[in-house]
Short mmCIF file of C-alpha atoms in Angstrom, two decimals:
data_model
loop_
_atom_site.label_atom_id
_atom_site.label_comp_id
_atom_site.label_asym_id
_atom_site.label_seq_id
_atom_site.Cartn_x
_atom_site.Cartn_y
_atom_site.Cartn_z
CA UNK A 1 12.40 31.05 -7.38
CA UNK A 2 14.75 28.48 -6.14
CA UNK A 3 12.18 27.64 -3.08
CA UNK A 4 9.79 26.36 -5.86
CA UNK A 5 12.67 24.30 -7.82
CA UNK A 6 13.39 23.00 -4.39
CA UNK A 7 10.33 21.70 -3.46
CA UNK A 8 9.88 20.21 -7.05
CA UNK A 9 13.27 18.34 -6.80
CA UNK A 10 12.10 17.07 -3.59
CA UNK A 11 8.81 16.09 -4.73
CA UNK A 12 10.52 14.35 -7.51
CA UNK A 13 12.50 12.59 -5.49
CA UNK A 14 9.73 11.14 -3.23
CA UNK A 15 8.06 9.90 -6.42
CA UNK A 16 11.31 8.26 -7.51
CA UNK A 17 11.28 6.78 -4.13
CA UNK A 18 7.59 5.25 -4.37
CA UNK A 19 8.45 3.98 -7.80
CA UNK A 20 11.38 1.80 -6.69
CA UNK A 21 9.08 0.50 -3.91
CA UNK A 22 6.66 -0.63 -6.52
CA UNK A 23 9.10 -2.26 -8.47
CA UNK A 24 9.85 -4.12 -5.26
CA UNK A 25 6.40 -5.37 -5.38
CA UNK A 26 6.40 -6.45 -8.47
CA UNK A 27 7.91 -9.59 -8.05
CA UNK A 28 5.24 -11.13 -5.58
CA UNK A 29 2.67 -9.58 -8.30
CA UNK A 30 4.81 -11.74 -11.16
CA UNK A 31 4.23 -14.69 -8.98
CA UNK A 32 0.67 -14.41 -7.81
CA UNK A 33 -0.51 -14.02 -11.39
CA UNK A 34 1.66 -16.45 -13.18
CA UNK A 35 0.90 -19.44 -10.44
CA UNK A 36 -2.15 -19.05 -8.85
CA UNK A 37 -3.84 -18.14 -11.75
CA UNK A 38 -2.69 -20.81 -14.32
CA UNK A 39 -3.68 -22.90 -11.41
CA UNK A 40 -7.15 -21.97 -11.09
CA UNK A 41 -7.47 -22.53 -15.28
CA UNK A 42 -5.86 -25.72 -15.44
CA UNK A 43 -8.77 -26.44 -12.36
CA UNK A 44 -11.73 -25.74 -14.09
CA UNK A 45 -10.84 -26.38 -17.64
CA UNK A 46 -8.60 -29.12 -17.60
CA UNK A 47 -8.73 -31.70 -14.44
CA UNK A 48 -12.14 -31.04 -13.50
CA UNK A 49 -13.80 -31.52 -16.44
CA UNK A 50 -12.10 -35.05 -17.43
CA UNK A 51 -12.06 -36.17 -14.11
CA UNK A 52 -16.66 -35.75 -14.70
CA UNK A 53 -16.56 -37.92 -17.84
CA UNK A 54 -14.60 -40.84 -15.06
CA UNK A 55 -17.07 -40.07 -12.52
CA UNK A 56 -19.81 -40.56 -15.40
CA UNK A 57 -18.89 -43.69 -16.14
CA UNK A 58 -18.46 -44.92 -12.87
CA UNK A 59 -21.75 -44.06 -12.18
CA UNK A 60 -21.30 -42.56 -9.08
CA UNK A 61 -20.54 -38.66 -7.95
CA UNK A 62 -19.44 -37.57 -4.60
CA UNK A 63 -21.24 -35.01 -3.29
CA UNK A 64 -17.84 -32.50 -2.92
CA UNK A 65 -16.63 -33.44 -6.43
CA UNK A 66 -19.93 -32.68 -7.79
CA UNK A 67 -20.21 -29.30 -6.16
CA UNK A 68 -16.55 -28.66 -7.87
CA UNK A 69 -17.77 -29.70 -11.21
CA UNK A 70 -20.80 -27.57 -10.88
CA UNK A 71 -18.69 -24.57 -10.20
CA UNK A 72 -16.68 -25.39 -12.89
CA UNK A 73 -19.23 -25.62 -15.27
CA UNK A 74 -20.71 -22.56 -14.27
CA UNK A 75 -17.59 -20.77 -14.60
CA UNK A 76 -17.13 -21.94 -18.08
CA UNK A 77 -20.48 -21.59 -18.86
CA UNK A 78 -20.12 -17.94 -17.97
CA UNK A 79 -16.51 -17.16 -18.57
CA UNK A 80 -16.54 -13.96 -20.48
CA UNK A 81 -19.13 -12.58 -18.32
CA UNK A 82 -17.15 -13.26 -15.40
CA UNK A 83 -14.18 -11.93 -16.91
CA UNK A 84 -15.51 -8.51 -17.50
CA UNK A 85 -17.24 -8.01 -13.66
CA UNK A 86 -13.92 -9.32 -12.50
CA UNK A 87 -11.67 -6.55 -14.62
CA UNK A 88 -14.92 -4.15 -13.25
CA UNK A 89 -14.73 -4.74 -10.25
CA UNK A 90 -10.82 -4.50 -10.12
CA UNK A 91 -10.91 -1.60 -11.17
CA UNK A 92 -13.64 0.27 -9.16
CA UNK A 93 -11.48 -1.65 -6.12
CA UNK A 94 -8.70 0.05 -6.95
CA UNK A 95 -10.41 3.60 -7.12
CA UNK A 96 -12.28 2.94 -3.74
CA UNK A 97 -8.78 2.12 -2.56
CA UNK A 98 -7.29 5.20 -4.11
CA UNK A 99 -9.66 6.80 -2.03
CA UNK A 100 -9.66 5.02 1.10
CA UNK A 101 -5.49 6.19 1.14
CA UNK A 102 -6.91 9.83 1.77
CA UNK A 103 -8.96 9.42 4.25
CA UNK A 104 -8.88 8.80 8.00
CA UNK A 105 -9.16 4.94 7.33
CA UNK A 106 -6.16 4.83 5.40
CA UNK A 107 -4.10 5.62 8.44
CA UNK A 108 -5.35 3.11 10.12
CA UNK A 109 -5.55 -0.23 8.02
CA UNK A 110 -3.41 -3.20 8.84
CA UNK A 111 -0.09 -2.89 7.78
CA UNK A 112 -0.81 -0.16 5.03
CA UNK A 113 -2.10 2.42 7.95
CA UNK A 114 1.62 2.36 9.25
CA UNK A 115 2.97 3.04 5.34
CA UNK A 116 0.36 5.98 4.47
CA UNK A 117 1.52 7.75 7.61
CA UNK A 118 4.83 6.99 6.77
CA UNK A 119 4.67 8.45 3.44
CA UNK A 120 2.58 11.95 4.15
CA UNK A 121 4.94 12.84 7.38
CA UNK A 122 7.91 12.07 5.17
CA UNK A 123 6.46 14.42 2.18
CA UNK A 124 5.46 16.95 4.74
CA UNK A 125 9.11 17.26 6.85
CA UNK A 126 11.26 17.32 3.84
CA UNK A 127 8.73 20.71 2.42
CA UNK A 128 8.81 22.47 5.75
CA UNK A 129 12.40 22.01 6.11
CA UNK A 130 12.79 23.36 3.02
CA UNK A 131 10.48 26.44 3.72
CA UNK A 132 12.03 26.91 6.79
CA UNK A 133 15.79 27.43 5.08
CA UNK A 134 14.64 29.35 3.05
CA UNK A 135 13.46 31.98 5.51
CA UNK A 136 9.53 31.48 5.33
CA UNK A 137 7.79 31.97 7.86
CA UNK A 138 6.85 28.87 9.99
CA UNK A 139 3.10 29.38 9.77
CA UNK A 140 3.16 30.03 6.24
CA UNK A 141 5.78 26.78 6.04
CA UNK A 142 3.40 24.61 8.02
CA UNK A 143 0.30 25.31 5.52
CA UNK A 144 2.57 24.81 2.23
CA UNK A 145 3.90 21.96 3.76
CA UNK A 146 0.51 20.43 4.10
CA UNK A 147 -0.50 21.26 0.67
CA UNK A 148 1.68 18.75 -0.67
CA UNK A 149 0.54 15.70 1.27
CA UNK A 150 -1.90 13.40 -0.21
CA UNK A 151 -3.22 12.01 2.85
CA UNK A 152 -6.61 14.77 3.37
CA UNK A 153 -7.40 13.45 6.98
CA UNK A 154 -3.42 14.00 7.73
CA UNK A 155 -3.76 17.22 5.77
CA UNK A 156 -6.29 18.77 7.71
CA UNK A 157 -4.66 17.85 11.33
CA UNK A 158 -1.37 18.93 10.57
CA UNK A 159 -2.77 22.32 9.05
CA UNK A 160 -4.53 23.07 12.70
CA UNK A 161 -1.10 23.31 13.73
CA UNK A 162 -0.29 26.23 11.56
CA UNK A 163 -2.91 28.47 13.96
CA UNK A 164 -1.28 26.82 17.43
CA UNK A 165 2.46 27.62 16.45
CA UNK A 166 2.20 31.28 17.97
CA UNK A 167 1.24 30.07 21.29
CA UNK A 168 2.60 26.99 21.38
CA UNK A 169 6.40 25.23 20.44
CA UNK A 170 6.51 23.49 16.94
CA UNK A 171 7.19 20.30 18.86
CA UNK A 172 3.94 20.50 21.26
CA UNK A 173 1.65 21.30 18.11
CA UNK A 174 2.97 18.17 16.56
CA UNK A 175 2.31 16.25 19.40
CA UNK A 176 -1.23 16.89 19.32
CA UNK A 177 -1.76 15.30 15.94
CA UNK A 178 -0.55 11.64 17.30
CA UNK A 179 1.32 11.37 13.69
CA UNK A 180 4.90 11.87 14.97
CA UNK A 181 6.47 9.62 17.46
CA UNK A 182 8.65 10.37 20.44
CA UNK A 183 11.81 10.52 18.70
CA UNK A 184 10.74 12.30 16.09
CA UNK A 185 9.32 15.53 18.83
CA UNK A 186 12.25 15.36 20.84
CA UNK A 187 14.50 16.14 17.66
CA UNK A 188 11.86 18.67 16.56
CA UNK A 189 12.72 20.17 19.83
CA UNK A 190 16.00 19.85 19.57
CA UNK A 191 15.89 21.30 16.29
CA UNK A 192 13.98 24.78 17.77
CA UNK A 193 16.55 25.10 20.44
CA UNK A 194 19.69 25.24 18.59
CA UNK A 195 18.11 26.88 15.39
CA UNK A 196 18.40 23.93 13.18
CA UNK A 197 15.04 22.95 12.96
CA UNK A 198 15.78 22.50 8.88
CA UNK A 199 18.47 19.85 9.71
CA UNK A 200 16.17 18.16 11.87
CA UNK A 201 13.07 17.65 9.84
CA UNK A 202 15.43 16.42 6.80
CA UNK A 203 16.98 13.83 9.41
CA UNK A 204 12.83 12.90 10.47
CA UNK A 205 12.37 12.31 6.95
CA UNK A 206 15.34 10.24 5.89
CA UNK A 207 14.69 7.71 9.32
CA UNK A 208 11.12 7.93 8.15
CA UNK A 209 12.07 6.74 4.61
CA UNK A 210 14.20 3.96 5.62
CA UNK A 211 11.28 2.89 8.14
CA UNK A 212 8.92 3.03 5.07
CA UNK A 213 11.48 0.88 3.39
CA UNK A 214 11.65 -1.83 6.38
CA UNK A 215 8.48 -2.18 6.01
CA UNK A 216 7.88 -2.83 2.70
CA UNK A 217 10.49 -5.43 3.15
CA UNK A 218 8.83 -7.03 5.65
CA UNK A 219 5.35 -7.00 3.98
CA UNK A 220 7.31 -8.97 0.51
CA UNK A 221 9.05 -11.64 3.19
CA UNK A 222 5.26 -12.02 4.30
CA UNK A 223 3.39 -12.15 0.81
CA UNK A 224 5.55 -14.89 -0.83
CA UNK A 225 4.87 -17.64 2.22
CA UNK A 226 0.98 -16.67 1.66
CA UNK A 227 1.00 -17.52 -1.91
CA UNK A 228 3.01 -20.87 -0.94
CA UNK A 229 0.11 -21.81 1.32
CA UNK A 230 -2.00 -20.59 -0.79
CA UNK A 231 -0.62 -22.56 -4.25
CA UNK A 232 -0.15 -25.63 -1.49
CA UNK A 233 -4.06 -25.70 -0.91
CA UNK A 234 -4.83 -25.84 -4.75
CA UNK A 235 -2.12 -28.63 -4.85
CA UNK A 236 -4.40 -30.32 -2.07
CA UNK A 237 -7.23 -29.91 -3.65
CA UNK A 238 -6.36 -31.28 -7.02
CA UNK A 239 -4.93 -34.34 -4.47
CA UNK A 240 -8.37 -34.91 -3.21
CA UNK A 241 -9.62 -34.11 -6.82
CA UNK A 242 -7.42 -36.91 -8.22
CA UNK A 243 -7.83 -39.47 -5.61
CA UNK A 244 -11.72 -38.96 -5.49
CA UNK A 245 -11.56 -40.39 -8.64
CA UNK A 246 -9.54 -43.56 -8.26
#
């Protein structure tokens, strides 16, 4: 049926979408691993360790040096061991985190919140408008519609709406679910009183895209000053490292 080819070309299409914002964060990714941690290596197995055999034959340690040696040794000592809780731990993280983006917390972390609601509302308009052109009924719209978002806590809400719509406008059962903003209900309304509710949802979704966008921009622009800092510390602290040992 060309309903179903629909909703897989549109489906498609929002995974083309994700991909292209992942190869947008790839470049922060490039340089958090290729400078921060080269940086932490040449720490523990290069400076620290010669900089101990000056100390040693000065005779004297300071106590914030020694501390840094001690990790260092420690970290050598048990590198391998470290190296397979870390890739553990990574990825039972990312799991967990898999996770957390279906649940009610997901909607609500820092920054990402703003992106998983984003992305579901964006999935879910584009699928009812295209249930609704093709002469579905609304109800039975609404619950395919929420099929296809990710987002269970988001799923669940939006799906309630499916047993208001026969008592209540589309617009007002949206409201109720906190996920759509005022711009988006009054063209929802506008969309039910002029019978192009289709054309309205597919407009919700595009703004809603290019918000997503904006906001992945925004998020790069804010990771690559963070690693600066953060490479500017290490920079510091092979500084005090360096002149420790003068």
């Amino acid at each position: 049926p060309r309903i179903l080819k629909d909703i897989w070309e549109s489906l498609k299409q929002q995974r083309t979408f994700i991909r292209s914002i992942i190869s947008q964060c790839m470049y922060p990714a490039f340089l958090f691993f290729f400078l921060l941690v080269p940086a932490v290596g040449l720490l523990f197995f290069f400076i620290l360790p010669r900089l101990q055999k000056v100390w040693e034959m000065i005779g004297t340690t300071p106590a914030v040096f020694a501390t840094a040696v001690d990790v260092s040794a420690m970290f050598r000592q048990f590198f391998i061991p470290t190296l397979i809780c870390s890739i553990i731990i990574f990825t039972v993280g990312i799991s967990l985190f898999k996770k957390l983006l279906r649940s009610q917390a997901g909607t609500k972390l820092l920054f990402i919140g703003k992106l998983v609601r984003y992305y579901n509302i964006s999935v879910f308009t584009k699928i009812l408008a295209i249930a609704y052109s093709a002469g579905i009924p609304i109800t039975h719209g609404l619950i395919l519609a929420c099929e296809t978002i990710p987002n269970i806590y988001m799923q669940k809400k939006l799906f309630k709406t499916s047993s208001m719509i026969t008592k209540r406008p589309l617009s007002e059962c949206f409201a109720t679910t906190n996920f759509f903003g005022p711009n988006m209900l009054t063209k929802i309304k506008t969309g039910e009183q002029t019978g192009e509710l289709d054309k309205m949802l597919i407009e919700i979704s595009r703004d809603i895209d290019e918000n997503f966008r904006t906001v992945i921009s925004s998020l790069i622009k804010l990771i690559e000053p963070i690693l600066m800092v953060i490479m500017a510390v290490f920079v510091g602290l092979y500084g005090m490292v360096i002149m420790g040992s003068i």
